[in-house]
Short mmCIF file of C-alpha atoms and ligand atoms in Angstrom, two decimals:
data_model
loop_
_atom_site.label_atom_id
_atom_site.label_comp_id
_atom_site.label_asym_id
_atom_site.label_seq_id
_atom_site.Cartn_x
_atom_site.Cartn_y
_atom_site.Cartn_z
CA MET A 29 0.07 -0.03 -0.06
CA THR A 30 1.49 3.45 -0.72
CA THR A 31 2.55 5.55 2.31
CA ILE A 32 2.96 9.03 3.63
CA HIS A 33 5.98 10.07 6.18
CA LYS A 34 6.18 13.63 7.29
CA PHE A 35 9.50 15.00 7.70
CA VAL A 36 11.53 12.92 6.57
CA SER A 37 15.62 12.82 6.54
CA LEU A 38 16.95 12.17 2.92
CA LYS A 39 20.29 11.16 4.04
CA GLU A 40 19.23 7.20 3.82
CA LEU A 41 17.30 8.26 0.29
CA HIS A 42 20.06 9.34 -1.51
CA THR A 43 23.92 7.57 -2.27
CA PHE A 44 25.59 11.37 -1.73
CA ARG A 45 23.80 11.13 1.75
CA LEU A 46 23.95 15.02 2.07
CA PRO A 47 22.24 16.10 5.92
CA TYR A 48 18.99 17.35 4.27
CA SER A 49 15.40 16.45 4.75
CA ALA A 50 12.03 16.53 2.97
CA GLN A 51 8.52 17.79 3.69
CA ALA A 52 7.14 14.29 3.21
CA VAL A 53 7.78 11.02 1.34
CA ILE A 54 5.25 9.12 -0.62
CA GLU A 55 6.01 5.50 -0.60
CA LEU A 56 4.97 4.45 -4.01
CA THR A 57 3.91 0.89 -4.34
CA VAL A 58 1.06 0.44 -6.56
CA ALA A 59 0.77 2.38 -10.01
CA ASP A 60 -3.01 3.40 -9.64
CA ASP A 61 -2.50 5.15 -6.58
CA LEU A 62 -0.91 7.92 -8.74
CA VAL A 63 -4.34 8.87 -10.09
CA ALA A 64 -5.33 10.30 -6.64
CA LEU A 65 -2.43 11.67 -5.17
CA GLU A 66 -1.93 15.59 -4.98
CA ASP A 67 0.70 16.39 -7.54
CA ASP A 68 3.56 18.38 -5.83
CA TYR A 69 6.36 15.89 -5.51
CA TYR A 70 9.60 15.01 -6.88
CA VAL A 71 9.72 11.59 -8.34
CA LEU A 72 12.76 9.42 -7.09
CA GLY A 73 14.17 6.06 -7.28
CA GLU A 74 17.07 4.74 -5.38
CA GLY A 75 18.60 8.34 -5.24
CA SER A 76 22.16 6.94 -6.82
CA ASN A 77 22.19 9.63 -9.25
CA THR A 78 20.24 12.44 -7.25
CA ILE A 79 22.11 14.44 -5.04
CA PHE A 80 20.25 17.07 -2.22
CA THR A 81 22.14 20.20 -1.73
CA GLU A 82 19.62 21.60 0.48
CA ASP A 83 16.46 21.05 2.83
CA PHE A 84 13.46 19.82 0.02
CA ALA A 85 10.58 22.05 0.48
CA SER A 86 7.68 19.28 -0.71
CA SER A 87 7.43 16.04 -1.16
CA ILE A 88 9.46 13.54 -2.57
CA LEU A 89 7.55 10.61 -4.44
CA ARG A 90 9.98 7.15 -4.11
CA VAL A 91 8.66 4.65 -6.57
CA ALA A 92 8.45 1.18 -5.06
CA ILE A 93 6.51 -0.78 -7.73
CA THR A 94 7.76 -4.19 -7.51
CA GLY A 95 7.32 -7.00 -10.17
CA TYR A 96 8.83 -9.16 -12.36
CA GLU A 97 7.44 -11.04 -15.60
CA SER A 98 8.87 -12.72 -18.33
CA TYR A 99 7.77 -14.91 -21.37
CA GLU A 100 9.74 -16.11 -24.17
CA THR A 101 9.37 -15.67 -28.37
CA GLU A 102 11.32 -17.57 -30.82
CA SER A 103 13.73 -15.12 -30.90
CA SER A 104 14.23 -12.98 -27.58
CA TYR A 105 13.56 -13.48 -24.07
CA GLU A 106 10.75 -10.75 -22.72
CA LEU A 107 10.43 -8.84 -19.85
CA ARG A 108 8.06 -6.52 -17.83
CA ILE A 109 9.81 -4.91 -14.42
CA GLY A 110 8.36 -2.72 -12.13
CA ALA A 111 10.21 0.33 -11.73
CA GLY A 112 10.99 0.11 -7.94
CA GLU A 113 12.98 -3.24 -8.45
CA ASN A 114 16.93 -2.85 -7.97
CA TRP A 115 19.06 -2.62 -11.19
CA HIS A 116 21.72 -4.67 -10.34
CA LYS A 117 19.38 -7.58 -8.78
CA LEU A 118 17.59 -7.44 -12.25
CA VAL A 119 20.75 -8.02 -14.61
CA VAL A 120 22.15 -11.15 -11.90
CA LYS A 121 18.42 -12.71 -12.35
CA THR A 122 18.58 -12.70 -16.07
CA LEU A 123 21.76 -14.13 -16.18
CA GLU A 124 21.15 -16.84 -13.53
CA GLN A 125 17.91 -17.80 -15.67
CA GLY A 126 19.85 -17.88 -18.89
CA MET A 127 18.90 -14.76 -20.71
CA PRO A 128 22.30 -12.80 -21.37
CA GLY A 129 22.17 -9.44 -22.74
CA LEU A 130 22.97 -6.94 -19.70
CA GLU A 131 26.23 -8.42 -17.92
CA ASN A 132 27.91 -5.09 -19.50
CA LEU A 133 25.46 -3.41 -17.21
CA ALA A 134 26.20 -5.30 -14.19
CA LEU A 135 26.62 -3.27 -10.55
CA ILE A 136 25.21 0.36 -11.61
CA PRO A 137 23.51 1.17 -8.91
CA GLY A 138 19.94 2.36 -9.17
CA SER A 139 16.21 1.14 -10.27
CA VAL A 140 15.15 -0.56 -13.42
CA GLY A 141 12.22 2.99 -13.84
CA ALA A 142 15.82 5.33 -13.42
CA ALA A 143 17.39 3.06 -16.15
CA PRO A 144 15.27 4.45 -18.69
CA VAL A 145 15.56 8.28 -17.41
CA GLN A 146 19.50 8.98 -18.06
CA ASN A 147 19.54 5.83 -20.18
CA ILE A 148 22.35 3.83 -18.02
CA GLY A 149 25.47 2.84 -19.49
CA ALA A 150 28.61 1.41 -19.45
CA TYR A 151 31.44 -0.78 -21.32
CA GLY A 152 30.25 -0.10 -24.47
CA VAL A 153 26.29 -1.11 -23.79
CA GLU A 154 23.59 1.09 -22.87
CA ALA A 155 19.94 0.30 -21.56
CA ALA A 156 18.34 1.52 -24.73
CA GLN A 157 19.42 -1.56 -26.68
CA PHE A 158 17.04 -3.68 -24.90
CA ILE A 159 14.30 -1.48 -23.83
CA ARG A 160 11.36 -1.96 -25.49
CA LEU A 161 8.81 0.12 -23.28
CA VAL A 162 8.17 2.02 -20.70
CA GLU A 163 5.17 2.76 -19.08
CA ALA A 164 4.49 5.86 -17.05
CA TRP A 165 2.04 8.41 -15.24
CA ASP A 166 1.86 11.63 -17.66
CA ARG A 167 1.24 14.38 -14.65
CA GLN A 168 0.53 17.01 -17.29
CA HIS A 169 -2.60 15.03 -18.80
CA LYS A 170 -2.85 13.03 -16.07
CA GLN A 171 -3.19 9.77 -17.55
CA PHE A 172 -1.41 6.39 -17.78
CA VAL A 173 1.12 6.45 -21.50
CA THR A 174 2.93 3.71 -22.98
CA PHE A 175 6.10 4.97 -24.91
CA ALA A 176 7.61 2.27 -27.63
CA GLN A 177 11.62 2.29 -27.69
CA SER A 178 11.62 4.70 -30.89
CA GLU A 179 9.50 7.13 -28.80
CA CYS A 180 11.84 7.65 -25.98
CA CYS A 181 14.11 9.90 -27.48
CA PHE A 182 17.59 7.74 -26.35
CA ALA A 183 20.92 9.06 -26.51
CA TYR A 184 23.92 9.12 -24.42
CA ARG A 185 22.82 9.39 -20.85
CA ASP A 186 19.83 11.09 -21.93
CA SER A 187 16.12 10.62 -23.37
CA LEU A 188 12.50 11.89 -23.48
CA PHE A 189 12.24 11.42 -19.74
CA LYS A 190 15.05 13.61 -18.80
CA GLN A 191 14.48 16.42 -21.19
CA GLN A 192 11.19 16.49 -19.81
CA SER A 193 11.90 16.70 -16.50
CA GLY A 194 9.19 15.64 -13.63
CA ARG A 195 6.73 15.08 -16.22
CA TYR A 196 6.48 11.20 -16.11
CA VAL A 197 6.53 8.93 -13.44
CA ILE A 198 7.69 5.78 -15.03
CA THR A 199 5.93 2.50 -13.45
CA TYR A 200 7.17 -0.46 -15.42
CA VAL A 201 9.55 -0.98 -18.25
CA SER A 202 9.71 -3.83 -20.69
CA PHE A 203 12.92 -5.24 -22.15
CA SER A 204 13.84 -7.80 -25.13
CA LEU A 205 16.77 -9.56 -24.68
CA PRO A 206 17.31 -11.09 -28.17
CA LYS A 207 18.15 -15.56 -28.46
CA SER A 208 20.43 -14.53 -30.64
CA TRP A 209 23.16 -13.72 -27.92
CA GLN A 210 26.97 -11.81 -28.88
CA PRO A 211 29.42 -10.69 -25.83
CA ASN A 212 29.75 -6.74 -26.45
CA LEU A 213 34.09 -6.44 -25.78
CA SER A 214 34.39 -3.68 -27.65
CA TYR A 215 35.36 -1.55 -24.48
CA GLY A 216 39.23 -1.55 -23.74
CA ALA A 217 38.80 -2.95 -20.56
CA LEU A 218 37.10 -6.21 -21.22
CA SER A 219 38.85 -6.65 -24.91
CA ASN A 220 41.40 -9.19 -23.36
CA LEU A 221 38.40 -11.17 -22.75
CA SER A 222 38.13 -14.21 -25.35
CA ASP A 223 35.10 -14.25 -27.86
CA ALA A 224 34.13 -17.85 -26.61
CA VAL A 225 33.27 -16.21 -23.00
CA THR A 226 29.94 -16.61 -21.25
CA ALA A 227 27.75 -13.60 -20.15
CA THR A 228 28.16 -14.77 -16.31
CA GLU A 229 32.09 -14.37 -17.05
CA VAL A 230 31.33 -11.00 -18.29
CA MET A 231 29.75 -9.53 -16.06
CA ASN A 232 32.15 -11.00 -13.02
CA THR A 233 34.76 -8.98 -15.30
CA VAL A 234 32.67 -6.05 -15.25
CA ILE A 235 31.83 -6.16 -11.59
CA ALA A 236 35.35 -6.91 -11.02
CA ILE A 237 36.53 -3.73 -12.87
CA ARG A 238 33.75 -1.55 -11.23
CA ASN A 239 34.61 -2.96 -7.86
CA SER A 240 38.57 -1.84 -8.52
CA LYS A 241 37.63 1.94 -9.61
CA LEU A 242 34.36 2.83 -8.53
CA PRO A 243 33.77 3.14 -4.69
CA ASP A 244 30.76 1.62 -3.40
CA PRO A 245 28.00 4.25 -2.24
CA ALA A 246 27.74 2.29 1.24
CA VAL A 247 31.30 2.72 2.43
CA LEU A 248 32.26 6.11 0.59
CA PRO A 249 28.66 8.07 -0.60
CA ASN A 250 28.84 9.39 -3.96
CA ALA A 251 26.17 9.38 -7.28
CA GLY A 252 28.61 7.69 -9.81
CA SER A 253 30.04 10.09 -12.92
CA PHE A 254 29.25 13.60 -11.90
CA PHE A 255 29.83 15.08 -15.28
CA LYS A 256 29.20 13.55 -18.32
CA ASN A 257 31.90 13.22 -21.02
CA PRO A 258 32.14 15.81 -23.12
CA ILE A 259 31.00 15.79 -26.89
CA ILE A 260 33.47 17.97 -29.21
CA SER A 261 33.56 18.87 -32.52
CA ARG A 262 35.67 16.67 -34.78
CA GLY A 263 37.57 19.96 -35.77
CA TYR A 264 38.29 20.81 -32.28
CA PHE A 265 39.26 17.20 -31.02
CA THR A 266 42.00 17.29 -34.02
CA GLU A 267 43.41 20.36 -32.63
CA LEU A 268 43.26 19.18 -28.89
CA VAL A 269 45.12 15.56 -29.94
CA VAL A 270 48.08 17.80 -30.86
CA ARG A 271 48.66 18.95 -27.27
CA PHE A 272 47.15 15.67 -25.51
CA PRO A 273 48.04 12.90 -27.87
CA ASN A 274 46.87 10.52 -24.82
CA LEU A 275 43.30 12.09 -24.10
CA PRO A 276 41.41 8.75 -24.53
CA HIS A 277 38.19 9.28 -26.89
CA TYR A 278 35.24 7.45 -28.53
CA GLN A 279 33.99 8.56 -32.40
CA VAL A 280 30.57 9.36 -31.95
CA ASP A 281 29.83 10.37 -35.87
CA ASP A 282 31.80 11.62 -38.79
CA HIS A 283 31.16 15.15 -36.98
CA GLN A 284 31.39 14.62 -33.54
CA VAL A 285 33.93 12.91 -30.62
CA LYS A 286 33.33 12.01 -26.99
CA VAL A 287 36.54 12.78 -24.69
CA ALA A 288 36.97 11.32 -21.03
CA ALA A 289 35.76 13.91 -18.60
CA GLY A 290 37.69 11.78 -15.80
CA TRP A 291 41.16 11.82 -18.13
CA LEU A 292 40.72 15.82 -18.35
CA ILE A 293 40.26 15.92 -14.35
CA ASP A 294 42.66 13.79 -13.64
CA HIS A 295 45.73 15.61 -16.07
CA LEU A 296 44.51 18.73 -13.93
CA GLY A 297 46.17 16.98 -10.92
CA LEU A 298 42.37 17.05 -9.26
CA LYS A 299 41.96 13.53 -7.92
CA GLY A 300 41.99 13.90 -3.95
CA VAL A 301 41.25 17.40 -4.36
CA THR A 302 38.42 18.43 -1.75
CA CYS A 303 36.24 21.30 -0.67
CA GLY A 304 35.32 21.28 2.54
CA GLY A 305 33.82 17.39 2.97
CA ALA A 306 33.70 16.83 -0.58
CA ALA A 307 36.24 15.21 -2.47
CA VAL A 308 37.27 14.21 -5.82
CA HIS A 309 37.82 10.39 -5.69
CA ASP A 310 41.20 9.14 -5.94
CA LYS A 311 40.57 6.31 -8.15
CA GLN A 312 38.33 7.94 -10.69
CA ALA A 313 38.50 11.84 -11.09
CA LEU A 314 35.14 11.69 -12.65
CA VAL A 315 33.56 10.64 -9.51
CA LEU A 316 33.25 12.88 -6.93
CA VAL A 317 32.57 11.43 -3.00
CA ASN A 318 31.22 12.78 0.47
CA LYS A 319 34.50 11.80 2.17
CA ASP A 320 34.00 13.78 5.76
CA ASN A 321 30.23 14.96 6.21
CA ALA A 322 29.74 17.31 3.05
CA VAL A 323 26.96 19.98 2.91
CA GLY A 324 25.57 21.25 -0.32
CA ALA A 325 27.90 23.99 -0.70
CA ASP A 326 31.08 21.97 -0.66
CA LEU A 327 29.68 19.93 -3.34
CA LEU A 328 28.91 22.78 -5.58
CA CYS A 329 32.21 24.85 -4.45
CA LEU A 330 33.97 21.43 -5.91
CA ALA A 331 31.98 21.07 -9.01
CA ASP A 332 32.93 24.77 -9.75
CA THR A 333 36.47 24.36 -8.90
CA ILE A 334 36.89 21.52 -11.40
CA LYS A 335 34.56 22.95 -14.47
CA GLU A 336 36.57 26.40 -14.09
CA LYS A 337 39.88 24.69 -14.61
CA VAL A 338 38.21 22.22 -17.32
CA GLN A 339 37.67 25.42 -18.87
CA SER A 340 40.47 27.00 -18.73
CA GLU A 341 42.88 24.50 -19.84
CA PHE A 342 40.86 22.38 -22.30
CA ALA A 343 38.54 25.06 -23.72
CA ILE A 344 35.79 22.75 -22.64
CA LYS A 345 32.65 23.51 -20.92
CA LEU A 346 31.80 20.15 -18.78
CA GLU A 347 28.07 19.47 -17.85
CA ILE A 348 26.50 17.52 -14.85
CA GLU A 349 25.36 13.89 -14.99
CA VAL A 350 23.61 13.84 -11.81
CA ARG A 351 20.99 15.50 -11.03
CA LEU A 352 21.21 18.33 -8.33
CA LEU A 353 18.32 19.86 -6.48
CA ASN A 354 17.83 22.82 -4.01
CA ASN A 355 14.95 23.52 -1.98
CA LYS A 356 12.73 23.88 -4.86
CA GLY A 357 13.76 21.47 -7.35
CA LEU A 358 16.60 20.50 -9.98
CA ILE A 359 19.38 23.19 -10.31
CA SER A 360 22.37 23.34 -13.49
CA ILE A 361 25.33 24.51 -12.64
N1 EPU B 4 40.57 8.05 -16.52
C1 EPU B 4 41.84 8.30 -16.21
N2 EPU B 4 41.74 8.89 -15.37
C2 EPU B 4 40.43 9.01 -14.23
C3 EPU B 4 39.15 8.37 -14.61
C4 EPU B 4 39.15 8.28 -16.05
O1 EPU B 4 42.70 8.99 -17.04
O2 EPU B 4 40.59 9.39 -13.13
C5 EPU B 4 40.52 7.92 -18.23
C6 EPU B 4 40.62 5.79 -18.27
O3 EPU B 4 41.62 5.66 -18.16
C7 EPU B 4 40.06 5.75 -19.31
C8 EPU B 4 38.84 7.01 -19.61
O4 EPU B 4 39.52 7.92 -19.01
O5 EPU B 4 41.10 5.70 -20.56
C9 EPU B 4 37.61 6.52 -19.28
O6 EPU B 4 37.70 6.09 -18.10
P1 EPU B 4 36.77 5.01 -17.52
O7 EPU B 4 36.56 3.67 -18.30
O8 EPU B 4 36.77 4.73 -15.96
O9 EPU B 4 35.05 5.34 -17.81
P2 EPU B 4 34.23 6.90 -17.93
O10 EPU B 4 34.39 7.23 -19.43
O11 EPU B 4 35.03 7.89 -16.76
C10 EPU B 4 31.69 5.96 -18.18
C11 EPU B 4 30.51 6.49 -17.81
C12 EPU B 4 30.61 5.24 -16.44
C13 EPU B 4 30.73 3.77 -16.50
C14 EPU B 4 32.70 3.60 -17.24
C15 EPU B 4 32.54 2.45 -17.76
C16 EPU B 4 29.68 8.58 -18.03
C17 EPU B 4 29.70 9.78 -17.54
N3 EPU B 4 30.80 7.74 -17.30
O12 EPU B 4 33.24 6.23 -17.39
O13 EPU B 4 29.00 5.58 -15.96
O14 EPU B 4 30.92 2.86 -15.35
O15 EPU B 4 32.17 5.10 -18.29
O16 EPU B 4 31.81 2.14 -19.16
O17 EPU B 4 29.87 7.87 -19.27
C18 EPU B 4 28.09 6.80 -14.20
O18 EPU B 4 27.31 7.38 -15.40
O19 EPU B 4 27.55 6.99 -12.85
C19 EPU B 4 28.97 5.60 -14.57
C20 EPU B 4 29.80 5.33 -13.53
#
């Protein structure tokens, strides 16, 4: 049953664990309850990509809808999953049941409902490749809607749900995992694996790589990559690579190149740098961490410092990948 709690600390509800609270938290377990809810809430999953930098002046809607349905066709495994299910548990469960495909996306923190919002991705794979349908509550038109994959406007860490932020409450996500599975070993760190590798072996490798670089939010609070990897023009990249021949990069299309923000920040010597209690992680410079009881201002100061230095050295404007909130809602920096 959907429940409402008043004046709740948000510390346990977002993985960066800043010391703020919300007026109320609505725990949504039944999609149909959305119809009758007073509509003044901010939608949250497991809080692994959202950071509260102040006390939040209205309600938080925590999507906790569970559910796991599956069936198979001649060519695919089809799944319909509740938005409140944990993403990594879904990856493990599909592999245990002999349905490969999601292995490169193992250990990404967060809920299934958050996966389409920022089109989670890792090691050469994006969730959009497997999403077939997204079911949601449209707060603007007050009705349930279903989007086909092609209607979700998926792009690198982007989607319709992010572009029209706040409009949709995702309730269920359907995935299609083709039976004609091939490992995706395109990403540097996986390229040592043989083509005969199993999906479970790929997953275990991904887990080992992530554990070696990315801090466990349960131990060192963080929200994963803080900035996006910037996409720059091929012309500018050609100039830049003369000055920085080792700059890791990935071709986006004929005109654009994505460069590694972690490398840019690392190259400036910023690993381990702090502002108050917030720090640049010392193993992965793209990840900011709450090292020592940080407050919102510490994190904003650290993010500004990084942005300014990257701008002045590389003439590249970093954009945030996380969702930052002040007392009223989303902010951009
Ligand atoms: N690099 C450095 N120093 C650093 C960090 C990275 O030199 O401190 C270099 C690495 O050596 C590598 C390149 O930069 O050559 C890219 O680094 P990495 O492979 O660690 O991946 P990333 O581009 O920094 C992205 C995603 C991660 C995802 C990994 C693996 C974004 C914003 N981040 O990070 O996603 O796990 O690739 O696929 O696209 C997340 O979104 O929260 C997240 C963790």
